[in-house]
């Protein structure tokens, strides 16, 4: 009876340990998949941020050029007004 009990205990322990390792492997796979997804998401966000920064740069340069042109027009108009006042 003791031998039977010990054998059942050994088999039960073996089965329990075998199932536990499967869960650990599944957890490791899930962790690896999650890590890959995070890396991919981070890469996409980085690319989108880079594109957005480039767009902001272009728009800022365009706005600066418009301001410069407007300042030139104001300068020219003020010079004409001064000439007309003379």
PDB file of N, CA, C and O in Angstrom:
ATOM      1  N   UNK A   1       0.822  -1.179   0.000  1.00  0.00           N
ATOM      2  CA  UNK A   1       0.000   0.000   0.000  1.00  0.00           C
ATOM      3  C   UNK A   1       0.870   1.248   0.000  1.00  0.00           C
ATOM      4  O   UNK A   1       0.572   2.190  -0.731  1.00  0.00           O
ATOM      5  N   UNK A   2       1.939   1.231   0.804  1.00  0.00           N
ATOM      6  CA  UNK A   2       2.822   2.375   0.845  1.00  0.00           C
ATOM      7  C   UNK A   2       3.499   2.570  -0.515  1.00  0.00           C
ATOM      8  O   UNK A   2       3.650   3.690  -0.983  1.00  0.00           O
ATOM      9  N   UNK A   3       3.891   1.447  -1.143  1.00  0.00           N
ATOM     10  CA  UNK A   3       4.545   1.532  -2.443  1.00  0.00           C
ATOM     11  C   UNK A   3       3.589   2.097  -3.485  1.00  0.00           C
ATOM     12  O   UNK A   3       3.976   2.929  -4.318  1.00  0.00           O
ATOM     13  N   UNK A   4       2.343   1.656  -3.445  1.00  0.00           N
ATOM     14  CA  UNK A   4       1.335   2.148  -4.379  1.00  0.00           C
ATOM     15  C   UNK A   4       1.114   3.642  -4.161  1.00  0.00           C
ATOM     16  O   UNK A   4       1.058   4.414  -5.121  1.00  0.00           O
ATOM     17  N   UNK A   5       1.002   4.043  -2.930  1.00  0.00           N
ATOM     18  CA  UNK A   5       0.813   5.450  -2.598  1.00  0.00           C
ATOM     19  C   UNK A   5       1.994   6.279  -3.073  1.00  0.00           C
ATOM     20  O   UNK A   5       1.824   7.346  -3.679  1.00  0.00           O
ATOM     21  N   UNK A   6       3.230   5.810  -2.845  1.00  0.00           N
ATOM     22  CA  UNK A   6       4.423   6.531  -3.278  1.00  0.00           C
ATOM     23  C   UNK A   6       4.505   6.604  -4.798  1.00  0.00           C
ATOM     24  O   UNK A   6       4.899   7.640  -5.357  1.00  0.00           O
ATOM     25  N   UNK A   7       4.109   5.527  -5.479  1.00  0.00           N
ATOM     26  CA  UNK A   7       4.128   5.532  -6.941  1.00  0.00           C
ATOM     27  C   UNK A   7       3.092   6.521  -7.468  1.00  0.00           C
ATOM     28  O   UNK A   7       3.369   7.271  -8.416  1.00  0.00           O
ATOM     29  N   UNK A   8       1.888   6.528  -6.889  1.00  0.00           N
ATOM     30  CA  UNK A   8       0.861   7.485  -7.310  1.00  0.00           C
ATOM     31  C   UNK A   8       1.310   8.918  -7.016  1.00  0.00           C
ATOM     32  O   UNK A   8       1.077   9.827  -7.828  1.00  0.00           O
ATOM     33  N   UNK A   9       1.953   9.103  -5.887  1.00  0.00           N
ATOM     34  CA  UNK A   9       2.469  10.418  -5.531  1.00  0.00           C
ATOM     35  C   UNK A   9       3.550  10.854  -6.528  1.00  0.00           C
ATOM     36  O   UNK A   9       3.560  12.003  -6.985  1.00  0.00           O
ATOM     37  N   UNK A  10       4.426   9.945  -6.898  1.00  0.00           N
ATOM     38  CA  UNK A  10       5.484  10.247  -7.866  1.00  0.00           C
ATOM     39  C   UNK A  10       4.890  10.579  -9.228  1.00  0.00           C
ATOM     40  O   UNK A  10       5.298  11.543  -9.885  1.00  0.00           O
ATOM     41  N   UNK A  11       3.913   9.795  -9.673  1.00  0.00           N
ATOM     42  CA  UNK A  11       3.269  10.048 -10.968  1.00  0.00           C
ATOM     43  C   UNK A  11       2.525  11.378 -10.927  1.00  0.00           C
ATOM     44  O   UNK A  11       2.601  12.182 -11.878  1.00  0.00           O
ATOM     45  N   UNK A  12       1.826  11.629  -9.848  1.00  0.00           N
ATOM     46  CA  UNK A  12       1.100  12.901  -9.703  1.00  0.00           C
ATOM     47  C   UNK A  12       2.044  14.080  -9.723  1.00  0.00           C
ATOM     48  O   UNK A  12       1.775  15.109 -10.365  1.00  0.00           O
ATOM     49  N   UNK A  13       3.173  13.949  -9.024  1.00  0.00           N
ATOM     50  CA  UNK A  13       4.174  15.012  -9.017  1.00  0.00           C
ATOM     51  C   UNK A  13       4.734  15.233 -10.420  1.00  0.00           C
ATOM     52  O   UNK A  13       4.880  16.371 -10.874  1.00  0.00           O
ATOM     53  N   UNK A  14       5.018  14.145 -11.118  1.00  0.00           N
ATOM     54  CA  UNK A  14       5.537  14.237 -12.479  1.00  0.00           C
ATOM     55  C   UNK A  14       4.549  14.954 -13.394  1.00  0.00           C
ATOM     56  O   UNK A  14       4.918  15.846 -14.167  1.00  0.00           O
ATOM     57  N   UNK A  15       3.289  14.582 -13.297  1.00  0.00           N
ATOM     58  CA  UNK A  15       2.253  15.203 -14.126  1.00  0.00           C
ATOM     59  C   UNK A  15       2.122  16.678 -13.788  1.00  0.00           C
ATOM     60  O   UNK A  15       2.030  17.532 -14.672  1.00  0.00           O
ATOM     61  N   UNK A  16       2.123  16.990 -12.515  1.00  0.00           N
ATOM     62  CA  UNK A  16       1.998  18.378 -12.085  1.00  0.00           C
ATOM     63  C   UNK A  16       3.179  19.217 -12.567  1.00  0.00           C
ATOM     64  O   UNK A  16       2.994  20.322 -13.082  1.00  0.00           O
ATOM     65  N   UNK A  17       4.373  18.694 -12.450  1.00  0.00           N
ATOM     66  CA  UNK A  17       5.564  19.413 -12.900  1.00  0.00           C
ATOM     67  C   UNK A  17       5.551  19.562 -14.414  1.00  0.00           C
ATOM     68  O   UNK A  17       5.905  20.610 -14.950  1.00  0.00           O
ATOM     69  N   UNK A  18       5.126  18.527 -15.111  1.00  0.00           N
ATOM     70  CA  UNK A  18       5.067  18.594 -16.577  1.00  0.00           C
ATOM     71  C   UNK A  18       4.112  19.687 -17.029  1.00  0.00           C
ATOM     72  O   UNK A  18       4.396  20.442 -17.956  1.00  0.00           O
ATOM     73  N   UNK A  19       2.975  19.776 -16.392  1.00  0.00           N
ATOM     74  CA  UNK A  19       1.991  20.808 -16.752  1.00  0.00           C
ATOM     75  C   UNK A  19       2.522  22.190 -16.401  1.00  0.00           C
ATOM     76  O   UNK A  19       2.307  23.148 -17.122  1.00  0.00           O
ATOM     77  N   UNK A  20       3.213  22.294 -15.299  1.00  0.00           N
ATOM     78  CA  UNK A  20       3.769  23.580 -14.878  1.00  0.00           C
ATOM     79  C   UNK A  20       4.772  24.116 -15.870  1.00  0.00           C
ATOM     80  O   UNK A  20       4.816  25.305 -16.154  1.00  0.00           O
ATOM     81  N   UNK A  21       5.612  23.275 -16.431  1.00  0.00           N
ATOM     82  CA  UNK A  21       6.596  23.714 -17.410  1.00  0.00           C
ATOM     83  C   UNK A  21       5.913  24.187 -18.680  1.00  0.00           C
ATOM     84  O   UNK A  21       6.354  25.121 -19.321  1.00  0.00           O
ATOM     85  N   UNK A  22       4.828  23.536 -19.041  1.00  0.00           N
ATOM     86  CA  UNK A  22       4.078  23.967 -20.223  1.00  0.00           C
ATOM     87  C   UNK A  22       3.532  25.370 -20.030  1.00  0.00           C
ATOM     88  O   UNK A  22       3.558  26.189 -20.940  1.00  0.00           O
ATOM     89  N   UNK A  23       3.061  25.643 -18.829  1.00  0.00           N
ATOM     90  CA  UNK A  23       2.552  26.981 -18.546  1.00  0.00           C
ATOM     91  C   UNK A  23       3.684  27.998 -18.578  1.00  0.00           C
ATOM     92  O   UNK A  23       3.519  29.113 -19.066  1.00  0.00           O
ATOM     93  N   UNK A  24       4.838  27.593 -18.086  1.00  0.00           N
ATOM     94  CA  UNK A  24       5.979  28.494 -18.101  1.00  0.00           C
ATOM     95  C   UNK A  24       6.409  28.779 -19.536  1.00  0.00           C
ATOM     96  O   UNK A  24       6.685  29.912 -19.883  1.00  0.00           O
ATOM     97  N   UNK A  25       6.422  27.732 -20.375  1.00  0.00           N
ATOM     98  CA  UNK A  25       6.775  27.936 -21.780  1.00  0.00           C
ATOM     99  C   UNK A  25       5.760  28.836 -22.463  1.00  0.00           C
ATOM    100  O   UNK A  25       6.128  29.717 -23.238  1.00  0.00           O
ATOM    101  N   UNK A  26       4.471  28.629 -22.165  1.00  0.00           N
ATOM    102  CA  UNK A  26       3.435  29.486 -22.739  1.00  0.00           C
ATOM    103  C   UNK A  26       3.615  30.928 -22.270  1.00  0.00           C
ATOM    104  O   UNK A  26       3.449  31.866 -23.049  1.00  0.00           O
ATOM    105  N   UNK A  27       3.943  31.080 -20.996  1.00  0.00           N
ATOM    106  CA  UNK A  27       4.158  32.424 -20.467  1.00  0.00           C
ATOM    107  C   UNK A  27       5.353  33.084 -21.142  1.00  0.00           C
ATOM    108  O   UNK A  27       5.313  34.268 -21.476  1.00  0.00           O
ATOM    109  N   UNK A  28       6.418  32.304 -21.353  1.00  0.00           N
ATOM    110  CA  UNK A  28       7.596  32.856 -22.024  1.00  0.00           C
ATOM    111  C   UNK A  28       7.278  33.246 -23.459  1.00  0.00           C
ATOM    112  O   UNK A  28       7.707  34.304 -23.938  1.00  0.00           O
ATOM    113  N   UNK A  29       6.508  32.398 -24.155  1.00  0.00           N
ATOM    114  CA  UNK A  29       6.122  32.726 -25.532  1.00  0.00           C
ATOM    115  C   UNK A  29       5.262  33.986 -25.561  1.00  0.00           C
ATOM    116  O   UNK A  29       5.442  34.855 -26.412  1.00  0.00           O
ATOM    117  N   UNK A  30       4.327  34.067 -24.625  1.00  0.00           N
ATOM    118  CA  UNK A  30       3.463  35.251 -24.562  1.00  0.00           C
ATOM    119  C   UNK A  30       4.291  36.503 -24.286  1.00  0.00           C
ATOM    120  O   UNK A  30       4.045  37.561 -24.871  1.00  0.00           O
ATOM    121  N   UNK A  31       5.267  36.369 -23.399  1.00  0.00           N
ATOM    122  CA  UNK A  31       6.127  37.501 -23.078  1.00  0.00           C
ATOM    123  C   UNK A  31       6.934  37.908 -24.296  1.00  0.00           C
ATOM    124  O   UNK A  31       7.073  39.095 -24.593  1.00  0.00           O
ATOM    125  N   UNK A  32       7.463  36.944 -25.038  1.00  0.00           N
ATOM    126  CA  UNK A  32       8.232  37.249 -26.243  1.00  0.00           C
ATOM    127  C   UNK A  32       7.354  37.935 -27.281  1.00  0.00           C
ATOM    128  O   UNK A  32       7.771  38.912 -27.916  1.00  0.00           O
ATOM    129  N   UNK A  33       6.134  37.432 -27.454  1.00  0.00           N
ATOM    130  CA  UNK A  33       5.212  38.038 -28.419  1.00  0.00           C
ATOM    131  C   UNK A  33       4.865  39.463 -27.994  1.00  0.00           C
ATOM    132  O   UNK A  33       4.828  40.372 -28.831  1.00  0.00           O
ATOM    133  N   UNK A  34       4.614  39.650 -26.710  1.00  0.00           N
ATOM    134  CA  UNK A  34       4.287  40.987 -26.212  1.00  0.00           C
ATOM    135  C   UNK A  34       5.471  41.930 -26.409  1.00  0.00           C
ATOM    136  O   UNK A  34       5.294  43.094 -26.804  1.00  0.00           O
ATOM    137  N   UNK A  35       6.673  41.433 -26.159  1.00  0.00           N
ATOM    138  CA  UNK A  35       7.868  42.249 -26.345  1.00  0.00           C
ATOM    139  C   UNK A  35       8.020  42.658 -27.804  1.00  0.00           C
ATOM    140  O   UNK A  35       8.324  43.817 -28.105  1.00  0.00           O
ATOM    141  N   UNK A  36       7.786  41.727 -28.704  1.00  0.00           N
ATOM    142  CA  UNK A  36       7.876  42.037 -30.136  1.00  0.00           C
ATOM    143  C   UNK A  36       6.826  43.076 -30.533  1.00  0.00           C
ATOM    144  O   UNK A  36       7.117  44.001 -31.300  1.00  0.00           O
ATOM    145  N   UNK A  37       5.618  42.926 -30.017  1.00  0.00           N
ATOM    146  CA  UNK A  37       4.566  43.891 -30.333  1.00  0.00           C
ATOM    147  C   UNK A  37       4.921  45.274 -29.821  1.00  0.00           C
ATOM    148  O   UNK A  37       4.696  46.275 -30.503  1.00  0.00           O
ATOM    149  N   UNK A  38       5.478  45.337 -28.618  1.00  0.00           N
ATOM    150  CA  UNK A  38       5.880  46.631 -28.067  1.00  0.00           C
ATOM    151  C   UNK A  38       6.993  47.242 -28.908  1.00  0.00           C
ATOM    152  O   UNK A  38       6.974  48.445 -29.198  1.00  0.00           O
ATOM    153  N   UNK A  39       7.961  46.422 -29.320  1.00  0.00           N
ATOM    154  CA  UNK A  39       9.046  46.929 -30.155  1.00  0.00           C
ATOM    155  C   UNK A  39       8.516  47.453 -31.480  1.00  0.00           C
ATOM    156  O   UNK A  39       8.933  48.520 -31.952  1.00  0.00           O
ATOM    157  N   UNK A  40       7.594  46.713 -32.095  1.00  0.00           N
ATOM    158  CA  UNK A  40       7.020  47.145 -33.362  1.00  0.00           C
ATOM    159  C   UNK A  40       6.227  48.434 -33.183  1.00  0.00           C
ATOM    160  O   UNK A  40       6.327  49.354 -33.998  1.00  0.00           O
ATOM    161  N   UNK A  41       5.451  48.500 -32.110  1.00  0.00           N
ATOM    162  CA  UNK A  41       4.674  49.711 -31.845  1.00  0.00           C
ATOM    163  C   UNK A  41       5.596  50.902 -31.609  1.00  0.00           C
ATOM    164  O   UNK A  41       5.338  52.002 -32.105  1.00  0.00           O
ATOM    165  N   UNK A  42       6.659  50.683 -30.859  1.00  0.00           N
ATOM    166  CA  UNK A  42       7.609  51.764 -30.596  1.00  0.00           C
ATOM    167  C   UNK A  42       8.259  52.236 -31.898  1.00  0.00           C
ATOM    168  O   UNK A  42       8.451  53.441 -32.103  1.00  0.00           O
ATOM    169  N   UNK A  43       8.576  51.290 -32.762  1.00  0.00           N
ATOM    170  CA  UNK A  43       9.188  51.646 -34.050  1.00  0.00           C
ATOM    171  C   UNK A  43       8.213  52.475 -34.884  1.00  0.00           C
ATOM    172  O   UNK A  43       8.596  53.484 -35.483  1.00  0.00           O
ATOM    173  N   UNK A  44       6.948  52.057 -34.912  1.00  0.00           N
ATOM    174  CA  UNK A  44       5.935  52.796 -35.668  1.00  0.00           C
ATOM    175  C   UNK A  44       5.747  54.198 -35.101  1.00  0.00           C
ATOM    176  O   UNK A  44       5.657  55.176 -35.854  1.00  0.00           O
ATOM    177  N   UNK A  45       5.689  54.297 -33.784  1.00  0.00           N
ATOM    178  CA  UNK A  45       5.516  55.605 -33.146  1.00  0.00           C
ATOM    179  C   UNK A  45       6.711  56.499 -33.449  1.00  0.00           C
ATOM    180  O   UNK A  45       6.554  57.693 -33.727  1.00  0.00           O
ATOM    181  N   UNK A  46       7.900  55.921 -33.419  1.00  0.00           N
ATOM    182  CA  UNK A  46       9.111  56.686 -33.712  1.00  0.00           C
ATOM    183  C   UNK A  46       9.067  57.222 -35.143  1.00  0.00           C
ATOM    184  O   UNK A  46       9.380  58.394 -35.385  1.00  0.00           O
ATOM    185  N   UNK A  47       8.663  56.366 -36.083  1.00  0.00           N
ATOM    186  CA  UNK A  47       8.582  56.792 -37.487  1.00  0.00           C
ATOM    187  C   UNK A  47       7.527  57.878 -37.668  1.00  0.00           C
ATOM    188  O   UNK A  47       7.751  58.865 -38.372  1.00  0.00           O
ATOM    189  N   UNK A  48       6.371  57.698 -37.014  1.00  0.00           N
ATOM    190  CA  UNK A  48       5.307  58.699 -37.115  1.00  0.00           C
ATOM    191  C   UNK A  48       5.747  60.022 -36.501  1.00  0.00           C
ATOM    192  O   UNK A  48       5.448  61.096 -37.038  1.00  0.00           O
ATOM    193  N   UNK A  49       6.455  59.958 -35.374  1.00  0.00           N
ATOM    194  CA  UNK A  49       6.944  61.179 -34.733  1.00  0.00           C
ATOM    195  C   UNK A  49       7.958  61.883 -35.624  1.00  0.00           C
ATOM    196  O   UNK A  49       7.964  63.115 -35.733  1.00  0.00           O
ATOM    197  N   UNK A  50       8.801  61.097 -36.272  1.00  0.00           N
ATOM    198  CA  UNK A  50       9.802  61.674 -37.178  1.00  0.00           C
ATOM    199  C   UNK A  50       9.116  62.364 -38.354  1.00  0.00           C
ATOM    200  O   UNK A  50       9.503  63.471 -38.744  1.00  0.00           O
ATOM    201  N   UNK A  51       8.095  61.716 -38.922  1.00  0.00           N
ATOM    202  CA  UNK A  51       7.353  62.312 -40.032  1.00  0.00           C
ATOM    203  C   UNK A  51       6.644  63.585 -39.584  1.00  0.00           C
ATOM    204  O   UNK A  51       6.650  64.591 -40.300  1.00  0.00           O
ATOM    205  N   UNK A  52       6.044  63.547 -38.397  1.00  0.00           N
ATOM    206  CA  UNK A  52       5.350  64.725 -37.874  1.00  0.00           C
ATOM    207  C   UNK A  52       6.331  65.870 -37.644  1.00  0.00           C
ATOM    208  O   UNK A  52       6.035  67.034 -37.960  1.00  0.00           O
ATOM    209  N   UNK A  53       7.510  65.557 -37.124  1.00  0.00           N
ATOM    210  CA  UNK A  53       8.522  66.582 -36.896  1.00  0.00           C
ATOM    211  C   UNK A  53       8.968  67.191 -38.219  1.00  0.00           C
ATOM    212  O   UNK A  53       9.176  68.409 -38.317  1.00  0.00           O
ATOM    213  N   UNK A  54       9.100  66.371 -39.237  1.00  0.00           N
ATOM    214  CA  UNK A  54       9.491  66.869 -40.558  1.00  0.00           C
ATOM    215  C   UNK A  54       8.408  67.797 -41.121  1.00  0.00           C
ATOM    216  O   UNK A  54       8.725  68.843 -41.693  1.00  0.00           O
ATOM    217  N   UNK A  55       7.152  67.420 -40.938  1.00  0.00           N
ATOM    218  CA  UNK A  55       6.050  68.265 -41.408  1.00  0.00           C
ATOM    219  C   UNK A  55       6.041  69.598 -40.665  1.00  0.00           C
ATOM    220  O   UNK A  55       5.843  70.657 -41.280  1.00  0.00           O
ATOM    221  N   UNK A  56       6.261  69.555 -39.357  1.00  0.00           N
ATOM    222  CA  UNK A  56       6.296  70.783 -38.564  1.00  0.00           C
ATOM    223  C   UNK A  56       7.442  71.673 -39.041  1.00  0.00           C
ATOM    224  O   UNK A  56       7.285  72.886 -39.167  1.00  0.00           O
ATOM    225  N   UNK A  57       8.592  71.055 -39.313  1.00  0.00           N
ATOM    226  CA  UNK A  57       9.751  71.817 -39.799  1.00  0.00           C
ATOM    227  C   UNK A  57       9.417  72.513 -41.117  1.00  0.00           C
ATOM    228  O   UNK A  57       9.700  73.704 -41.285  1.00  0.00           O
ATOM    229  N   UNK A  58       8.817  71.770 -42.034  1.00  0.00           N
ATOM    230  CA  UNK A  58       8.472  72.342 -43.336  1.00  0.00           C
ATOM    231  C   UNK A  58       7.462  73.480 -43.191  1.00  0.00           C
ATOM    232  O   UNK A  58       7.615  74.532 -43.822  1.00  0.00           O
ATOM    233  N   UNK A  59       6.445  73.270 -42.367  1.00  0.00           N
ATOM    234  CA  UNK A  59       5.429  74.307 -42.163  1.00  0.00           C
ATOM    235  C   UNK A  59       6.030  75.541 -41.489  1.00  0.00           C
ATOM    236  O   UNK A  59       5.670  76.672 -41.819  1.00  0.00           O
ATOM    237  N   UNK A  60       6.947  75.321 -40.561  1.00  0.00           N
ATOM    238  CA  UNK A  60       7.594  76.439 -39.876  1.00  0.00           C
ATOM    239  C   UNK A  60       8.445  77.239 -40.846  1.00  0.00           C
ATOM    240  O   UNK A  60       8.429  78.479 -40.829  1.00  0.00           O
ATOM    241  N   UNK A  61       9.199  76.543 -41.701  1.00  0.00           N
ATOM    242  CA  UNK A  61      10.015  77.233 -42.700  1.00  0.00           C
ATOM    243  C   UNK A  61       9.132  78.015 -43.668  1.00  0.00           C
ATOM    244  O   UNK A  61       9.465  79.142 -44.043  1.00  0.00           O
ATOM    245  N   UNK A  62       8.008  77.427 -44.041  1.00  0.00           N
ATOM    246  CA  UNK A  62       7.073  78.107 -44.942  1.00  0.00           C
ATOM    247  C   UNK A  62       6.500  79.355 -44.275  1.00  0.00           C
ATOM    248  O   UNK A  62       6.441  80.422 -44.891  1.00  0.00           O
ATOM    249  N   UNK A  63       6.108  79.229 -43.018  1.00  0.00           N
ATOM    250  CA  UNK A  63       5.562  80.370 -42.282  1.00  0.00           C
ATOM    251  C   UNK A  63       6.620  81.459 -42.111  1.00  0.00           C
ATOM    252  O   UNK A  63       6.320  82.656 -42.237  1.00  0.00           O
ATOM    253  N   UNK A  64       7.858  81.061 -41.850  1.00  0.00           N
ATOM    254  CA  UNK A  64       8.936  82.037 -41.694  1.00  0.00           C
ATOM    255  C   UNK A  64       9.159  82.800 -42.994  1.00  0.00           C
ATOM    256  O   UNK A  64       9.380  84.019 -42.982  1.00  0.00           O
ATOM    257  N   UNK A  65       9.100  82.105 -44.106  1.00  0.00           N
ATOM    258  CA  UNK A  65       9.267  82.753 -45.407  1.00  0.00           C
ATOM    259  C   UNK A  65       8.133  83.747 -45.659  1.00  0.00           C
ATOM    260  O   UNK A  65       8.364  84.855 -46.155  1.00  0.00           O
ATOM    261  N   UNK A  66       6.907  83.363 -45.301  1.00  0.00           N
ATOM    262  CA  UNK A  66       5.765  84.267 -45.474  1.00  0.00           C
ATOM    263  C   UNK A  66       5.914  85.507 -44.598  1.00  0.00           C
ATOM    264  O   UNK A  66       5.596  86.619 -45.027  1.00  0.00           O
ATOM    265  N   UNK A  67       6.395  85.326 -43.375  1.00  0.00           N
ATOM    266  CA  UNK A  67       6.604  86.467 -42.481  1.00  0.00           C
ATOM    267  C   UNK A  67       7.676  87.388 -43.063  1.00  0.00           C
ATOM    268  O   UNK A  67       7.537  88.614 -43.054  1.00  0.00           O
ATOM    269  N   UNK A  68       8.738  86.792 -43.592  1.00  0.00           N
ATOM    270  CA  UNK A  68       9.817  87.584 -44.189  1.00  0.00           C
ATOM    271  C   UNK A  68       9.301  88.393 -45.371  1.00  0.00           C
ATOM    272  O   UNK A  68       9.609  89.577 -45.506  1.00  0.00           O
ATOM    273  N   UNK A  69       8.496  87.741 -46.213  1.00  0.00           N
ATOM    274  CA  UNK A  69       7.921  88.442 -47.373  1.00  0.00           C
ATOM    275  C   UNK A  69       6.991  89.560 -46.913  1.00  0.00           C
ATOM    276  O   UNK A  69       7.003  90.654 -47.478  1.00  0.00           O
ATOM    277  N   UNK A  70       6.209  89.287 -45.883  1.00  0.00           N
ATOM    278  CA  UNK A  70       5.310  90.322 -45.349  1.00  0.00           C
ATOM    279  C   UNK A  70       6.087  91.492 -44.781  1.00  0.00           C
ATOM    280  O   UNK A  70       5.701  92.660 -44.967  1.00  0.00           O
ATOM    281  N   UNK A  71       7.180  91.211 -44.113  1.00  0.00           N
ATOM    282  CA  UNK A  71       8.009  92.282 -43.555  1.00  0.00           C
ATOM    283  C   UNK A  71       8.610  93.125 -44.673  1.00  0.00           C
ATOM    284  O   UNK A  71       8.696  94.359 -44.560  1.00  0.00           O
ATOM    285  N   UNK A  72       9.028  92.480 -45.742  1.00  0.00           N
ATOM    286  CA  UNK A  72       9.569  93.214 -46.900  1.00  0.00           C
ATOM    287  C   UNK A  72       8.499  94.128 -47.497  1.00  0.00           C
ATOM    288  O   UNK A  72       8.785  95.275 -47.851  1.00  0.00           O
ATOM    289  N   UNK A  73       7.274  93.628 -47.622  1.00  0.00           N
ATOM    290  CA  UNK A  73       6.179  94.441 -48.172  1.00  0.00           C
ATOM    291  C   UNK A  73       5.906  95.649 -47.283  1.00  0.00           C
ATOM    292  O   UNK A  73       5.710  96.763 -47.768  1.00  0.00           O
ATOM    293  N   UNK A  74       5.892  95.412 -45.963  1.00  0.00           N
ATOM    294  CA  UNK A  74       5.650  96.523 -45.033  1.00  0.00           C
ATOM    295  C   UNK A  74       6.767  97.549 -45.152  1.00  0.00           C
ATOM    296  O   UNK A  74       6.522  98.766 -45.157  1.00  0.00           O
ATOM    297  N   UNK A  75       7.998  97.084 -45.266  1.00  0.00           N
ATOM    298  CA  UNK A  75       9.140  97.980 -45.407  1.00  0.00           C
ATOM    299  C   UNK A  75       8.999  98.827 -46.667  1.00  0.00           C
ATOM    300  O   UNK A  75       9.181 100.049 -46.636  1.00  0.00           O
ATOM    301  N   UNK A  76       8.654  98.157 -47.777  1.00  0.00           N
ATOM    302  CA  UNK A  76       8.512  98.876 -49.042  1.00  0.00           C
ATOM    303  C   UNK A  76       7.380  99.894 -48.970  1.00  0.00           C
ATOM    304  O   UNK A  76       7.524 101.040 -49.439  1.00  0.00           O
ATOM    305  N   UNK A  77       6.262  99.495 -48.371  1.00  0.00           N
ATOM    306  CA  UNK A  77       5.122 100.408 -48.260  1.00  0.00           C
ATOM    307  C   UNK A  77       5.443 101.592 -47.352  1.00  0.00           C
ATOM    308  O   UNK A  77       5.039 102.726 -47.633  1.00  0.00           O
ATOM    309  N   UNK A  78       6.175 101.320 -46.279  1.00  0.00           N
ATOM    310  CA  UNK A  78       6.526 102.429 -45.383  1.00  0.00           C
ATOM    311  C   UNK A  78       7.519 103.378 -46.053  1.00  0.00           C
ATOM    312  O   UNK A  78       7.446 104.593 -45.869  1.00  0.00           O
ATOM    313  N   UNK A  79       8.432 102.837 -46.861  1.00  0.00           N
ATOM    314  CA  UNK A  79       9.360 103.694 -47.592  1.00  0.00           C
ATOM    315  C   UNK A  79       8.613 104.549 -48.615  1.00  0.00           C
ATOM    316  O   UNK A  79       8.918 105.734 -48.788  1.00  0.00           O
ATOM    317  N   UNK A  80       7.613 103.969 -49.281  1.00  0.00           N
ATOM    318  CA  UNK A  80       6.802 104.744 -50.237  1.00  0.00           C
ATOM    319  C   UNK A  80       6.041 105.839 -49.521  1.00  0.00           C
ATOM    320  O   UNK A  80       5.936 106.955 -49.995  1.00  0.00           O
ATOM    321  N   UNK A  81       5.498 105.499 -48.343  1.00  0.00           N
ATOM    322  CA  UNK A  81       4.733 106.495 -47.585  1.00  0.00           C
ATOM    323  C   UNK A  81       5.642 107.639 -47.157  1.00  0.00           C
ATOM    324  O   UNK A  81       5.250 108.826 -47.207  1.00  0.00           O
ATOM    325  N   UNK A  82       6.870 107.326 -46.761  1.00  0.00           N
ATOM    326  CA  UNK A  82       7.806 108.376 -46.364  1.00  0.00           C
ATOM    327  C   UNK A  82       8.151 109.254 -47.577  1.00  0.00           C
ATOM    328  O   UNK A  82       8.208 110.473 -47.470  1.00  0.00           O
ATOM    329  N   UNK A  83       8.347 108.648 -48.721  1.00  0.00           N
ATOM    330  CA  UNK A  83       8.664 109.402 -49.942  1.00  0.00           C
ATOM    331  C   UNK A  83       7.503 110.319 -50.319  1.00  0.00           C
ATOM    332  O   UNK A  83       7.727 111.450 -50.763  1.00  0.00           O
ATOM    333  N   UNK A  84       6.278 109.823 -50.152  1.00  0.00           N
ATOM    334  CA  UNK A  84       5.111 110.639 -50.502  1.00  0.00           C
ATOM    335  C   UNK A  84       4.940 111.791 -49.542  1.00  0.00           C
ATOM    336  O   UNK A  84       4.420 112.840 -49.930  1.00  0.00           O
ATOM    337  N   UNK A  85       5.397 111.628 -48.316  1.00  0.00           N
ATOM    338  CA  UNK A  85       5.264 112.704 -47.323  1.00  0.00           C
ATOM    339  C   UNK A  85       6.275 113.825 -47.558  1.00  0.00           C
ATOM    340  O   UNK A  85       6.093 114.949 -47.115  1.00  0.00           O
ATOM    341  N   UNK A  86       7.331 113.539 -48.269  1.00  0.00           N
ATOM    342  CA  UNK A  86       8.372 114.548 -48.507  1.00  0.00           C
ATOM    343  C   UNK A  86       7.952 115.582 -49.490  1.00  0.00           C
ATOM    344  O   UNK A  86       7.243 115.707 -50.291  1.00  0.00           O
TER     345      UNK A  86
END
